[in-house]
PDB file of C-alpha atoms in Angstrom:
ATOM      1  CA  MET A   1      97.166  95.914 123.470  1.00 54.00           C
ATOM      2  CA  ARG A   2     100.812  96.388 124.420  1.00 57.00           C
ATOM      3  CA  SER A   3     102.669  96.650 121.167  1.00 61.00           C
ATOM      4  CA  PRO A   4     106.249  97.346 120.056  1.00 76.00           C
ATOM      5  CA  SER A   5     104.855  98.662 116.746  1.00 80.00           C
ATOM      6  CA  GLN A   6     107.123 100.918 114.756  1.00 82.00           C
ATOM      7  CA  PRO A   7     106.251 103.534 112.158  1.00 85.00           C
ATOM      8  CA  THR A   8     106.056 101.915 108.745  1.00 89.00           C
ATOM      9  CA  THR A   9     108.516 103.398 106.294  1.00 93.00           C
ATOM     10  CA  MET A  10     108.073 102.429 102.663  1.00 93.00           C
ATOM     11  CA  TRP A  11     110.287 103.464  99.766  1.00 96.00           C
ATOM     12  CA  PHE A  12     109.905 102.152  96.213  1.00 96.00           C
ATOM     13  CA  ASP A  13     111.951 102.925  93.139  1.00 98.00           C
ATOM     14  CA  HIS A  14     109.953 105.120  90.746  1.00 98.00           C
ATOM     15  CA  ARG A  15     110.558 102.611  87.911  1.00 98.00           C
ATOM     16  CA  LEU A  16     108.298  99.916  89.429  1.00 98.00           C
ATOM     17  CA  VAL A  17     104.686  99.120  88.522  1.00 97.00           C
ATOM     18  CA  MET A  18     102.263  96.324  89.401  1.00 97.00           C
ATOM     19  CA  ARG A  19     100.429  94.442  86.672  1.00 97.00           C
ATOM     20  CA  PRO A  20      99.147  90.931  85.839  1.00 98.00           C
ATOM     21  CA  SER A  21     101.898  88.330  86.071  1.00 98.00           C
ATOM     22  CA  PRO A  22     102.364  85.223  83.935  1.00 97.00           C
ATOM     23  CA  ILE A  23     103.930  83.619  87.047  1.00 96.00           C
ATOM     24  CA  HIS A  24     101.106  84.189  89.544  1.00 95.00           C
ATOM     25  CA  GLY A  25      98.314  86.757  89.818  1.00 95.00           C
ATOM     26  CA  VAL A  26      99.924  90.179  90.137  1.00 97.00           C
ATOM     27  CA  GLY A  27     103.636  90.957  89.875  1.00 97.00           C
ATOM     28  CA  THR A  28     106.032  93.881  90.159  1.00 97.00           C
ATOM     29  CA  PHE A  29     107.637  94.986  86.891  1.00 98.00           C
ATOM     30  CA  THR A  30     110.216  97.541  85.805  1.00 98.00           C
ATOM     31  CA  THR A  31     109.414 100.404  83.460  1.00 98.00           C
ATOM     32  CA  GLN A  32     113.084 101.169  82.753  1.00 98.00           C
ATOM     33  CA  ASP A  33     116.378  99.297  82.891  1.00 98.00           C
ATOM     34  CA  ILE A  34     117.788  98.587  86.359  1.00 98.00           C
ATOM     35  CA  THR A  35     121.494  98.136  87.118  1.00 98.00           C
ATOM     36  CA  ALA A  36     122.770  95.284  89.317  1.00 98.00           C
ATOM     37  CA  GLY A  37     123.096  96.384  92.953  1.00 98.00           C
ATOM     38  CA  GLU A  38     120.459  99.117  92.824  1.00 98.00           C
ATOM     39  CA  LEU A  39     118.052  99.410  95.763  1.00 98.00           C
ATOM     40  CA  LEU A  40     114.490  98.840  94.527  1.00 98.00           C
ATOM     41  CA  ILE A  41     112.304  98.375  97.614  1.00 96.00           C
ATOM     42  CA  LEU A  42     112.788  99.322 101.282  1.00 96.00           C
ATOM     43  CA  VAL A  43     110.104  98.647 103.887  1.00 93.00           C
ATOM     44  CA  THR A  44     110.654  98.840 107.645  1.00 92.00           C
ATOM     45  CA  GLY A  45     108.420  98.704 110.704  1.00 91.00           C
ATOM     46  CA  GLY A  46     104.767  97.818 110.885  1.00 92.00           C
ATOM     47  CA  LEU A  47     101.884  97.185 113.244  1.00 93.00           C
ATOM     48  CA  ILE A  48     102.924  94.461 115.705  1.00 93.00           C
ATOM     49  CA  TYR A  49     100.405  92.540 117.804  1.00 94.00           C
ATOM     50  CA  THR A  50      99.718  89.134 119.325  1.00 94.00           C
ATOM     51  CA  ARG A  51      97.348  86.423 118.150  1.00 93.00           C
ATOM     52  CA  GLU A  52      95.339  87.125 121.305  1.00 94.00           C
ATOM     53  CA  ASP A  53      95.006  90.809 120.269  1.00 93.00           C
ATOM     54  CA  ARG A  54      93.657  89.674 116.902  1.00 91.00           C
ATOM     55  CA  ASP A  55      91.374  86.959 118.313  1.00 93.00           C
ATOM     56  CA  LEU A  56      89.878  89.318 120.907  1.00 95.00           C
ATOM     57  CA  GLY A  57      89.192  91.989 118.276  1.00 93.00           C
ATOM     58  CA  ARG A  58      91.749  94.475 119.621  1.00 92.00           C
ATOM     59  CA  VAL A  59      93.189  94.602 116.103  1.00 91.00           C
ATOM     60  CA  ARG A  60      90.690  94.847 113.254  1.00 91.00           C
ATOM     61  CA  LEU A  61      92.001  95.145 109.722  1.00 92.00           C
ATOM     62  CA  ALA A  62      90.780  94.705 106.169  1.00 92.00           C
ATOM     63  CA  GLY A  63      92.923  91.577 105.837  1.00 85.00           C
ATOM     64  CA  GLU A  64      93.004  91.580 102.053  1.00 92.00           C
ATOM     65  CA  LEU A  65      94.878  94.907 102.173  1.00 94.00           C
ATOM     66  CA  TYR A  66      97.696  93.777 104.497  1.00 94.00           C
ATOM     67  CA  ASN A  67     100.561  91.310 104.508  1.00 91.00           C
ATOM     68  CA  GLU A  68     100.858  89.508 107.847  1.00 91.00           C
ATOM     69  CA  GLU A  69     104.081  87.778 108.906  1.00 89.00           C
ATOM     70  CA  GLU A  70     105.134  86.068 112.118  1.00 90.00           C
ATOM     71  CA  LEU A  71     108.117  87.516 113.965  1.00 89.00           C
ATOM     72  CA  PRO A  72     110.688  85.286 115.717  1.00 88.00           C
ATOM     73  CA  THR A  73     109.020  86.307 119.018  1.00 89.00           C
ATOM     74  CA  GLY A  74     105.708  84.747 117.891  1.00 92.00           C
ATOM     75  CA  GLU A  75     104.073  88.149 117.520  1.00 93.00           C
ATOM     76  CA  LEU A  76     102.528  89.170 114.206  1.00 93.00           C
ATOM     77  CA  ILE A  77     103.470  92.156 112.041  1.00 92.00           C
ATOM     78  CA  VAL A  78     101.449  93.707 109.221  1.00 93.00           C
ATOM     79  CA  THR A  79     102.271  96.181 106.477  1.00 92.00           C
ATOM     80  CA  PRO A  80     100.041  97.362 103.630  1.00 93.00           C
ATOM     81  CA  LYS A  81     100.207  95.200 100.491  1.00 92.00           C
ATOM     82  CA  VAL A  82     102.159  97.109  97.883  1.00 91.00           C
ATOM     83  CA  PHE A  83     105.137  96.326  95.644  1.00 89.00           C
ATOM     84  CA  HIS A  84     107.047  94.137  98.139  1.00 89.00           C
ATOM     85  CA  TYR A  85     104.022  91.843  98.525  1.00 90.00           C
ATOM     86  CA  TYR A  86     103.819  91.260  94.769  1.00 95.00           C
ATOM     87  CA  ILE A  87     107.277  89.783  94.217  1.00 95.00           C
ATOM     88  CA  ASN A  88     106.835  86.300  92.755  1.00 96.00           C
ATOM     89  CA  HIS A  89     109.158  83.314  93.212  1.00 96.00           C
ATOM     90  CA  ALA A  90     111.704  82.158  90.629  1.00 97.00           C
ATOM     91  CA  ASP A  91     114.478  79.585  90.821  1.00 96.00           C
ATOM     92  CA  GLU A  92     116.747  82.109  89.070  1.00 97.00           C
ATOM     93  CA  PRO A  93     115.688  85.403  90.695  1.00 98.00           C
ATOM     94  CA  ASN A  94     116.723  88.873  89.626  1.00 98.00           C
ATOM     95  CA  ILE A  95     116.404  90.529  93.086  1.00 98.00           C
ATOM     96  CA  VAL A  96     117.260  89.542  96.654  1.00 97.00           C
ATOM     97  CA  ASP A  97     116.023  90.674 100.089  1.00 94.00           C
ATOM     98  CA  LEU A  98     119.191  91.580 101.996  1.00 94.00           C
ATOM     99  CA  THR A  99     117.447  91.683 105.381  1.00 90.00           C
ATOM    100  CA  ARG A 100     115.654  88.315 105.519  1.00 76.00           C
ATOM    101  CA  HIS A 101     113.555  89.578 108.447  1.00 80.00           C
ATOM    102  CA  PRO A 102     109.762  90.069 108.593  1.00 78.00           C
ATOM    103  CA  ALA A 103     110.094  93.578 110.100  1.00 84.00           C
ATOM    104  CA  SER A 104     112.323  94.824 107.293  1.00 89.00           C
ATOM    105  CA  THR A 105     112.582  94.285 103.550  1.00 91.00           C
ATOM    106  CA  GLN A 106     115.408  95.594 101.395  1.00 96.00           C
ATOM    107  CA  TYR A 107     115.285  94.285  97.825  1.00 97.00           C
ATOM    108  CA  VAL A 108     118.249  94.991  95.540  1.00 98.00           C
ATOM    109  CA  ALA A 109     118.903  93.921  91.955  1.00 98.00           C
ATOM    110  CA  LEU A 110     121.067  90.777  91.691  1.00 98.00           C
ATOM    111  CA  ARG A 111     121.831  91.498  88.046  1.00 98.00           C
ATOM    112  CA  ASP A 112     120.945  94.024  85.373  1.00 98.00           C
ATOM    113  CA  ILE A 113     117.185  93.938  84.759  1.00 98.00           C
ATOM    114  CA  ARG A 114     115.623  95.002  81.457  1.00 98.00           C
ATOM    115  CA  ALA A 115     112.674  97.381  81.195  1.00 98.00           C
ATOM    116  CA  GLY A 116     109.409  95.422  81.302  1.00 98.00           C
ATOM    117  CA  GLU A 117     110.916  92.454  83.180  1.00 98.00           C
ATOM    118  CA  GLU A 118     109.121  91.056  86.219  1.00 98.00           C
ATOM    119  CA  LEU A 119     110.990  91.251  89.526  1.00 98.00           C
ATOM    120  CA  THR A 120     111.407  87.825  91.116  1.00 98.00           C
ATOM    121  CA  ALA A 121     112.994  86.488  94.299  1.00 96.00           C
ATOM    122  CA  ARG A 122     113.818  83.037  95.604  1.00 94.00           C
ATOM    123  CA  TYR A 123     111.710  82.087  98.586  1.00 84.00           C
ATOM    124  CA  LEU A 124     113.346  79.744 101.066  1.00 74.00           C
TER     125      LEU A 124
END
């Protein structure tokens, strides 16, 4: 397996928790007020491999624990499922991913968010 994998860096604001969501399954919620513009989630890097690597068993993962995305190159990238995986969709979101790239996620607050509110993004 020849892989351009990069170390996975994950940073999450200390005011975030995961719990059951009325939108879908599990969601990410705030425990305290958040101010518009604050960085909430930053994830970079991940394990990168090809479909062939996966199909031939060169990469073996507990799939339910990882989020797999396709890169523009056609390769696949995985990161562990944590807060960034549990952001549900809303037509009027309260956070936005500034990177819009599978190898990097940088969610910031679009507006002030109240304690206890679920974080939501608009998926395109």
